[in-house]
XYZ file of C-alpha atoms in Angstrom:
515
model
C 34.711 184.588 70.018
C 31.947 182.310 70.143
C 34.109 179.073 69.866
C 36.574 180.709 72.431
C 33.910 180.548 74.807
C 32.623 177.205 73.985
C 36.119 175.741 74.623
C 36.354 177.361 78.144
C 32.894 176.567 79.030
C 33.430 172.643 77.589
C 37.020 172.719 80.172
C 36.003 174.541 83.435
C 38.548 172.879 85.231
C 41.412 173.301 83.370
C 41.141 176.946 83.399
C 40.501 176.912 87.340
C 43.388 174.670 87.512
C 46.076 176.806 85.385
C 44.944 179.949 86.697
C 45.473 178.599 90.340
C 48.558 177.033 89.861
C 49.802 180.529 88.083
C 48.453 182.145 91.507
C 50.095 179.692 93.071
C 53.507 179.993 91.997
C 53.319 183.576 92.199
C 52.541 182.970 95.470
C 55.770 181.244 95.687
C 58.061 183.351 94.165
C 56.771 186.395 96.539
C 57.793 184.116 99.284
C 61.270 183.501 98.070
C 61.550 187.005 96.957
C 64.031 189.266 99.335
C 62.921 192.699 99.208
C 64.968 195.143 97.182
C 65.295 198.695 97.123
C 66.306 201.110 94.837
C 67.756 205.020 95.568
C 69.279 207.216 93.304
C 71.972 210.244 93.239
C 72.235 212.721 90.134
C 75.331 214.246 88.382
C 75.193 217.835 86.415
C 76.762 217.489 83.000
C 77.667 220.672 81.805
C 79.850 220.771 78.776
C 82.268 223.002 77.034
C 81.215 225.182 74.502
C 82.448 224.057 71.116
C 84.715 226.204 69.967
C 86.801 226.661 73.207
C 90.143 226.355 72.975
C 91.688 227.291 76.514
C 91.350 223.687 77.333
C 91.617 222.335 73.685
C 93.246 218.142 73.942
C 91.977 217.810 77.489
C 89.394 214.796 77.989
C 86.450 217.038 79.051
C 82.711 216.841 77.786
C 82.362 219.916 74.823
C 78.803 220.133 73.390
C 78.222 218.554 70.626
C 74.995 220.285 69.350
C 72.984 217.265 70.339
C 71.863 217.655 74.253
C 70.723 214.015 74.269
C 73.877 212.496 73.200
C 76.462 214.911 75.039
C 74.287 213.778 78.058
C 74.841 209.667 76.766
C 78.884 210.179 76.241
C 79.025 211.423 79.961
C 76.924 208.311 81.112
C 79.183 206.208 79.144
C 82.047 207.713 80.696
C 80.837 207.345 84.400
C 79.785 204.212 84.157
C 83.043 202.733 83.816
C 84.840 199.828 85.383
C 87.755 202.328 86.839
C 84.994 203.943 88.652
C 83.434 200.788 90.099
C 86.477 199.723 91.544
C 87.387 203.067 92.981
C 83.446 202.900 94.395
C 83.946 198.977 95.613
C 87.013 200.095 97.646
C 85.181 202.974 99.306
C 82.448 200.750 100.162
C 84.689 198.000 101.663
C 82.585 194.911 103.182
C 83.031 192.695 100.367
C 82.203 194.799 97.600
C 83.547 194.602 94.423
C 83.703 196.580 90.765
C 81.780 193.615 89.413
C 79.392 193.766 92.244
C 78.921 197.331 91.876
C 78.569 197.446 88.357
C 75.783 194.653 88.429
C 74.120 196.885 91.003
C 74.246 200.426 89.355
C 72.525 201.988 86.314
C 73.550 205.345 85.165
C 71.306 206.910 82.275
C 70.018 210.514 81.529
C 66.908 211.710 83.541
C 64.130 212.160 80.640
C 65.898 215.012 78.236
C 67.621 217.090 80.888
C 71.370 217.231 81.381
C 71.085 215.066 84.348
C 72.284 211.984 85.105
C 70.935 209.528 87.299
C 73.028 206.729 88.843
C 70.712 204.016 90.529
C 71.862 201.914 93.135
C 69.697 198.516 94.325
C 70.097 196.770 97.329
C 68.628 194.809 100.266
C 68.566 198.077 102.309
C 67.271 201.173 101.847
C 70.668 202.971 103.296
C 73.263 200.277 101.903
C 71.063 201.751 98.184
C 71.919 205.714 99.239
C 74.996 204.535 100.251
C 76.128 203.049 97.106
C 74.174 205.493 94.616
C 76.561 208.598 96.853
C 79.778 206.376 96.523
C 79.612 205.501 93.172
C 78.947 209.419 91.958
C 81.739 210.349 94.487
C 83.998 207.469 92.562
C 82.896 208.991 89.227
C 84.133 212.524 90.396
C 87.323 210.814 92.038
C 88.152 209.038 88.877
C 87.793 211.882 86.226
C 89.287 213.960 88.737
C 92.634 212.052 88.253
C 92.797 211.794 84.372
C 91.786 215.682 84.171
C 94.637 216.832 86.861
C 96.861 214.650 85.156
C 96.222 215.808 81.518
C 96.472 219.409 83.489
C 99.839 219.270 84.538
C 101.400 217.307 81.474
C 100.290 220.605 79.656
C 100.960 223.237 82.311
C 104.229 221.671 81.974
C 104.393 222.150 78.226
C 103.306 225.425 78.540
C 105.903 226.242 80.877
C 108.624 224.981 78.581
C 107.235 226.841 75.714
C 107.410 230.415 78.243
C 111.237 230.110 78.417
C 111.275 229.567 74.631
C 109.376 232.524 73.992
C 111.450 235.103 76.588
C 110.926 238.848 75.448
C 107.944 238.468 73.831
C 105.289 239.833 75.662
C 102.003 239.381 73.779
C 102.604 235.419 73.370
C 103.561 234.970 76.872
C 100.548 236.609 77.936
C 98.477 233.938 76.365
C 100.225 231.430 77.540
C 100.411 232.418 81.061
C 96.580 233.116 80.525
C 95.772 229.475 79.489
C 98.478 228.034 81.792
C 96.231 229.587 84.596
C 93.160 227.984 84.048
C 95.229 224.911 83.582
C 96.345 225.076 87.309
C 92.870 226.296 88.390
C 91.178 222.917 86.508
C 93.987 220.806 87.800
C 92.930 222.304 91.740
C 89.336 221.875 91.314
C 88.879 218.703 88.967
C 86.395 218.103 86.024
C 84.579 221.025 85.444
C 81.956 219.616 83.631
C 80.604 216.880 85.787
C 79.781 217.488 89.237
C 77.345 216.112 91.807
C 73.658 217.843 91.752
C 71.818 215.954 94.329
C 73.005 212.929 96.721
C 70.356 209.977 96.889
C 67.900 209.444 99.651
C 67.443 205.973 101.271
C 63.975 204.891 99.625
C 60.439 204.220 102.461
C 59.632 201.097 100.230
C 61.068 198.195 98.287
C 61.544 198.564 94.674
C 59.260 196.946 92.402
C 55.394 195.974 92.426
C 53.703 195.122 94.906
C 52.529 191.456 96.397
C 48.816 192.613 95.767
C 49.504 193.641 92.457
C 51.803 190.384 91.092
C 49.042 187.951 92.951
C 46.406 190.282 90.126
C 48.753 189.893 87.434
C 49.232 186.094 88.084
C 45.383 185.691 88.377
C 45.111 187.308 85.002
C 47.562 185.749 83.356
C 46.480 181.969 84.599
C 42.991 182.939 83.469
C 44.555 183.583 80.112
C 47.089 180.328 80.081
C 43.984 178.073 81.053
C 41.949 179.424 78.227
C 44.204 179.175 75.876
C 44.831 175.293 77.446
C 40.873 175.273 77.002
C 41.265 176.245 73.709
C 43.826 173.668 72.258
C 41.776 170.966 73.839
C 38.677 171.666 72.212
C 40.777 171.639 68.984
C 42.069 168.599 69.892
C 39.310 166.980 70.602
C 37.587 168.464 67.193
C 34.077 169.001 68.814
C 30.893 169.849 67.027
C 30.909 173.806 67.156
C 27.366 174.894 65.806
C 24.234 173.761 64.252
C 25.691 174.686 60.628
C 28.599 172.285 61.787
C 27.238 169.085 62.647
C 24.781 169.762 59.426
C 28.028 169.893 57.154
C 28.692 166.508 58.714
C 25.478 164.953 58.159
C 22.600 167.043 56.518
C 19.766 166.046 58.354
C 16.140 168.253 59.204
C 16.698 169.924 62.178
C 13.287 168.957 63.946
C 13.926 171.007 67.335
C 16.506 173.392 68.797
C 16.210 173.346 72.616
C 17.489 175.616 74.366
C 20.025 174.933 77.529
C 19.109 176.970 80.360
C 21.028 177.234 83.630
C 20.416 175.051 86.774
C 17.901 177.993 88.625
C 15.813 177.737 85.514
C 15.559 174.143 85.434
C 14.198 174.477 89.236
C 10.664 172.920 89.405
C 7.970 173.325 92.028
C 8.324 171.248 95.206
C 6.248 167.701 94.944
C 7.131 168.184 90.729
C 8.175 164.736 89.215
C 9.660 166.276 86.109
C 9.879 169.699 85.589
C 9.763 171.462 81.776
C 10.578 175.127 81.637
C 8.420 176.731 78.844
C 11.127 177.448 76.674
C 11.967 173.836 76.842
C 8.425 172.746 76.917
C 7.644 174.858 73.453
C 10.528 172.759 70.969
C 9.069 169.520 72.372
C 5.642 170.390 71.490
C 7.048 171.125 68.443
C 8.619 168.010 67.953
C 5.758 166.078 69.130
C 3.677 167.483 66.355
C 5.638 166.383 63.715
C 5.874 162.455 64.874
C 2.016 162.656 65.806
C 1.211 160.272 62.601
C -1.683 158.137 62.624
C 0.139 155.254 61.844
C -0.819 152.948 64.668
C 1.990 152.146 67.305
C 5.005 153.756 66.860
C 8.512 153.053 68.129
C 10.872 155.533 68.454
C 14.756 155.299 69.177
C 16.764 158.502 70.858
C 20.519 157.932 70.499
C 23.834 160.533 70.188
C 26.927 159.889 69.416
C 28.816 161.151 72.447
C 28.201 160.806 76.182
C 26.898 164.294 77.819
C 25.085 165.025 74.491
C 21.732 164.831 77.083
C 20.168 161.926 75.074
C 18.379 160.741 78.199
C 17.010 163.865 79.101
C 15.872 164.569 75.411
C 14.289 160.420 75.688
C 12.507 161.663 78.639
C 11.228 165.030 77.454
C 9.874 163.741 74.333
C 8.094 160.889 76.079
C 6.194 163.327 78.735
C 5.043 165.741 76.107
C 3.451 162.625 74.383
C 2.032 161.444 77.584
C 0.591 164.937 77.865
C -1.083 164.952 74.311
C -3.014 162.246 75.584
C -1.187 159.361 73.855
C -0.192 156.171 75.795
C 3.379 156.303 76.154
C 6.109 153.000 77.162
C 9.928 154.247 77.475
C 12.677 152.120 77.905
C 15.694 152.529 79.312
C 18.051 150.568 77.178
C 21.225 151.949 77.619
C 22.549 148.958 79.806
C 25.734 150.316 80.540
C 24.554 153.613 82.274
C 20.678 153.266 83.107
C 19.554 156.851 84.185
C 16.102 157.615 83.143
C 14.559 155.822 86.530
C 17.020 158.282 89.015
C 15.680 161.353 86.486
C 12.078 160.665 86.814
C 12.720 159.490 90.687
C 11.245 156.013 90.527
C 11.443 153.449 92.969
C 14.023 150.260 92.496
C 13.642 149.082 89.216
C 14.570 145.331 87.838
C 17.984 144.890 87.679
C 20.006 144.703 84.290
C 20.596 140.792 84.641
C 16.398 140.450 85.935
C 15.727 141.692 81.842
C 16.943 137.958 80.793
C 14.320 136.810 82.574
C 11.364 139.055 81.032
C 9.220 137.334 78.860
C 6.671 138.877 76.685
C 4.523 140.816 79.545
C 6.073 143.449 80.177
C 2.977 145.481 82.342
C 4.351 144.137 85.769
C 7.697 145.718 85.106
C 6.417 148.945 83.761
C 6.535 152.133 86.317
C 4.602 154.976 86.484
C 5.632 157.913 87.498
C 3.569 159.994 89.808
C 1.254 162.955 87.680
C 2.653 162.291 84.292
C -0.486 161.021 82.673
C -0.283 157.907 80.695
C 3.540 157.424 80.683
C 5.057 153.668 81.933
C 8.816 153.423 82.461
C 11.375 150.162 82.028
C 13.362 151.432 84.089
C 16.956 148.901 84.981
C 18.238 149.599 88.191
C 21.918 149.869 89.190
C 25.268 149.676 87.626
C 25.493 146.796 84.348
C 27.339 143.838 84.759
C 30.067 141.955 82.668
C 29.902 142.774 78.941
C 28.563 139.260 78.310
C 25.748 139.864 80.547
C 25.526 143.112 78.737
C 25.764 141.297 74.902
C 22.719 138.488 76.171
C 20.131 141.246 77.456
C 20.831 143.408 74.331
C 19.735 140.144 71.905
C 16.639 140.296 73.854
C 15.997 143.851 73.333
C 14.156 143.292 70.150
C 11.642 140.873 72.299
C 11.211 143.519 74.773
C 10.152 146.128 71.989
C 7.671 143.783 70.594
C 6.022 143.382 73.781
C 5.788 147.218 74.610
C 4.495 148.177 70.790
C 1.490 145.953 71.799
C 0.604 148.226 75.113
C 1.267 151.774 74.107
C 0.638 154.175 71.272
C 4.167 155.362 71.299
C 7.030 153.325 72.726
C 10.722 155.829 73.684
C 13.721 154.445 73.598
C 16.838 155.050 75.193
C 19.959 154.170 74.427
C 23.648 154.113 74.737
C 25.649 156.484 72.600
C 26.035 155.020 69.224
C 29.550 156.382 68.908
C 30.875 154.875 71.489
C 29.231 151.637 71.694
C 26.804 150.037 68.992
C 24.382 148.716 71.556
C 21.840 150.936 69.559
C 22.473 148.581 66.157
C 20.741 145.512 67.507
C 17.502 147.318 67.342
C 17.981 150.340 64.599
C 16.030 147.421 61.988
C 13.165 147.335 64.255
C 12.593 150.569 65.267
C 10.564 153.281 63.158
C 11.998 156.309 63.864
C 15.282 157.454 65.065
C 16.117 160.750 66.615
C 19.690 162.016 66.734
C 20.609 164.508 69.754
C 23.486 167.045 68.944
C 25.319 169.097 71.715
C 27.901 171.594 70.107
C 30.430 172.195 72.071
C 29.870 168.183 73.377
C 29.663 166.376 70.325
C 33.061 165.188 68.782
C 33.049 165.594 65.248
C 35.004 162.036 64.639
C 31.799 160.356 66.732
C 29.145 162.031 65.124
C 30.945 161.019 61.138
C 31.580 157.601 62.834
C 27.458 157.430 63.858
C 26.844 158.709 60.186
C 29.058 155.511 58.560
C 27.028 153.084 60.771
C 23.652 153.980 59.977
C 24.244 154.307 56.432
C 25.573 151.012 56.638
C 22.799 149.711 58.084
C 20.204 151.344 55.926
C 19.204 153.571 58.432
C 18.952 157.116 58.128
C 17.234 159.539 61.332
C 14.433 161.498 60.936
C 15.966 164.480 61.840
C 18.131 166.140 64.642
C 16.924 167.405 68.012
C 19.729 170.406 68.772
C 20.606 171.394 71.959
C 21.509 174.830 71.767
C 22.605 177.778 74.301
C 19.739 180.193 75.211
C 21.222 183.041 73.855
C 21.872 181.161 70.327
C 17.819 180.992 69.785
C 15.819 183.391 68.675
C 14.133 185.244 71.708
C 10.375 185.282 70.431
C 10.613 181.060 69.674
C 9.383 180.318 72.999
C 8.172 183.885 74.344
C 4.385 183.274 73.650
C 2.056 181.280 76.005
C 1.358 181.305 79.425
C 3.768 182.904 81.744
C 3.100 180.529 84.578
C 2.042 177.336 83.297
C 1.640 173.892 85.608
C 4.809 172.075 85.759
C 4.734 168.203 84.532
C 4.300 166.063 87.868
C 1.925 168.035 89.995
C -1.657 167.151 89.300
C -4.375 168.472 87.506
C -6.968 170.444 89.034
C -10.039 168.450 89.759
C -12.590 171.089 90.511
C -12.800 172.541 87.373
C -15.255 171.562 84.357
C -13.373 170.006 80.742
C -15.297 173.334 79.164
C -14.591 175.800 81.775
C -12.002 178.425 80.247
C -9.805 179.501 83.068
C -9.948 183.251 83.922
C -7.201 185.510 83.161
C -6.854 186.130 86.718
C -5.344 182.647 87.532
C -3.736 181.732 84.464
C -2.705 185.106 83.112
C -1.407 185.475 79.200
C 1.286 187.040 77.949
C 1.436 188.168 74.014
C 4.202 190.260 72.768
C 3.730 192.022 69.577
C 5.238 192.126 67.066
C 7.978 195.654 66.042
């Protein structure tokens, strides 16, 4: 269920899309639809006894101890190509037994000993009208065959009279069954006849626009996530945690969580904005790279686009800058620069002004408004050509160098590794390396191709930072702390002492216990 929804949240808009065109071509169909309407006329089957013999070797109904199929012999009978044409030719106006038959169903009505003939049409009285014509042909037709039968054995009857002169008891038989003879042969079948005619129907047959546009809707929904689903198994994305660690086992240092856009919402005048339950795993992971080992560098990569690399790069680097470390990142990935629009900085250098850096970096280096000790590289605008691309990226090792010397920690950002290998030219210089996993993102093939490169080059991460749904995370990992605490990028307050402890009143705590 799970991966279900992952695919359909990883293809949005090839859900909308099927489900609309389904509504669409419903749509469609209604239009092109003539209305059609359905009435219906009943017959009374009521059959011989079985062991009657006035009428023994004539063609009428006899029960045969089963009401259900005594009731499907006479609809076989009626619905009959002799009575179609007898019905067409009533009808007139280009009818025709074919016609007719196409347009009439005769079955039994539930377990009765009714039958119902069903006319359809384009009118409401051309359906009565049929539905009465085609019992009336029924009745016509048997009609026929019974008064015929009738009078071939009236006449034997009567031949059988003058054999039998002077004997009274056998005559009187005879003239007995001859009798009813003549009175079935007046009347016709006497065990069919018409119980009800058919009424023209108030509405068209069949359901409703309303009700096919909510089928259609329903059934897109269903098409597109079933689309949704074949892509994502297509595409053989990273599902879970347990997934990408089957793929390469590395320490997962922090799950963050992904929360939707009106959580993500920070204060007006905020420069960068970190929800507590994203603020929490970043402390985390802070806490385990916090080594006194002097200045550290330390690379962020992924190994698909959309994996939120950059916004991991930047997280990481303002929750060092908050733990009072002196923080440089760099914006490396040359083909997609993005951390200076995320933090809001002004025009940065341009990705061909880098060739021209040489080992100062300070006057290049941007700091963004109330994030303590954090300096930003920052390229502006779109890359050039990929040679520009190739000369900057042999002169990203320089530009490392020169920020190790001016910060405690030095962030860097770059472009996914399984896409391009930008990130190679500086994975020998660089201390640590920090691997960002989306499931759901993530395609497996990327993440197994990332794996093959670094262990090529000698490299293996530290660990994995996991971007996770909310609801995947257990609820009490970030429920402790301060309910309302101050965003990143609005400043401190300056009236208050280092030892003053704020009073509950203004900063108010929120502990939930445990059971």
């Amino acid at each position: 269920m799970a991966s279900y929804l992952g695919a359909v949240r990883a293809h949005p808009r090839v859900v909308a899309l099927v489900t609309l065109a389904a509504v669409a071509a419903s749509g469609l169909l209604l239009t092109a639809r003539s209305p059609s309407y359905e009435a219906t006329a009943d017959l009374l089957v009521d059959p011989l006894p079985q062991d009657d013999q006035t009428f023994r070797g004539m063609p009428l109904l006899r029960d045969t101890g089963d009401p259900v199929r005594t009731v499907q012999t006479a609809a076989s009978l009626v619905e009959s190509r002799a009575v179609a044409d007898q019905a067409a030719e009533s009808l007139g106006g280009g009818w025709t037994g074919a016609k007719v038959l196409e347009a009439v169903v005769v079955e039994p009505v539930g377990e009765s000993n009714i039958l119902g003939v069903t006319a359809t049409a384009d009118d409401p009285q051309e359906a009565a009208r049929l539905a009465d014509e085609f019992v009336t042909a029924s009745l016509k037709v048997r009609e026929r065959v019974i008064i015929d039968q009738a009078e071939t054995e009236i006449a034997a009857l009567d031949a059988r009279l003058k054999a039998l002169s002077g004997n009274e008891v056998a005559e009187a038989d005879l003239i007995a069954r001859r009798d009813q003879l003549q009175s079935v042969a007046a009347t016709g079948d006497p065990t069919l006849m018409k119980s009800q005619e058919a009424v023209p129907p108030s509405a068209a047959s069949g359901p409703s626009g309303r009700l096919v546009l909510v089928l259609a809707l329903l059934a897109g929904f269903v098409l597109g996530c079933g689309a949704a689903m074949l892509m994502e198994l297509a595409a053989r994305r990273v599902r879970d945690d347990d997934d990408a660690l089957a793929i390469y086992p590395l320490p997962v240092l922090a799950r963050v969580p992904e929360l939707p856009a009106r959580k993500r919402q920070g204060p007006a005048g905020s420069t960068w904005y970190m929800p507590p339950e994203i603020r929490e795993p970043f402390r985390t992971l802070t806490l385990q790279l916090d080594e006194p080992e002097g200045p550290r560098a330390l690379m962020v990569m992924s190994a698909s686009a959309g994996d939120g690399k950059t916004t991991t790069a930047v997280n990481l680097a303002v929750s060092l800058a908050a733990s009072d470390k002196s923080v440089i990142l760099l914006d490396f990935d040359l083909r997609k620069p993005q951390v200076g629009a995320a933090l809001g900085l002004n025009q940065g250098p341009r990705v061909s002004d880098l060739l021209g850096l040489g080992l100062d970096l300070d006057p290049f280096l941007q700091r963004p408004p109330h994030l303590g000790p954090l300096r930003v590289l920052a390229p502006a605008g779109e890359p050039g050509d990929a040679g520009l691309i190739d000369s900057v990226g042999y002169r990203m090792p320089g530009l490392l160098a020169a920020a190790r010397g001016l910060a405690d920690f030095v962030i860097v950002d770059t472009a996914p590794l399984g896409e391009v290998g930008d990130a190679l030219l500086l994975a020998r210089d660089i201390e640590d390396l920090l691997l960002v996993v989306r499931p759901g993102n993530t395609a497996r093939s990327q993440l197994e191709f990332v794996r093959d490169l670094l262990e090529r080059a000698g490299r293996r991460p530290r660990g994995y930072v996991m971007l996770s749904r909310a609801e995947r995370l257990a609820r009490g990992y970030y429920s402790y702390g301060y309910a309302q605490p101050r965003p990143f990028g609005l400043p401190q307050r300056s009236d208050r002492r280092p030892q003053e402890v704020p009073s509950e009143a203004e900063y108010p705590v929120r502990v939930e216990r445990e059971g």
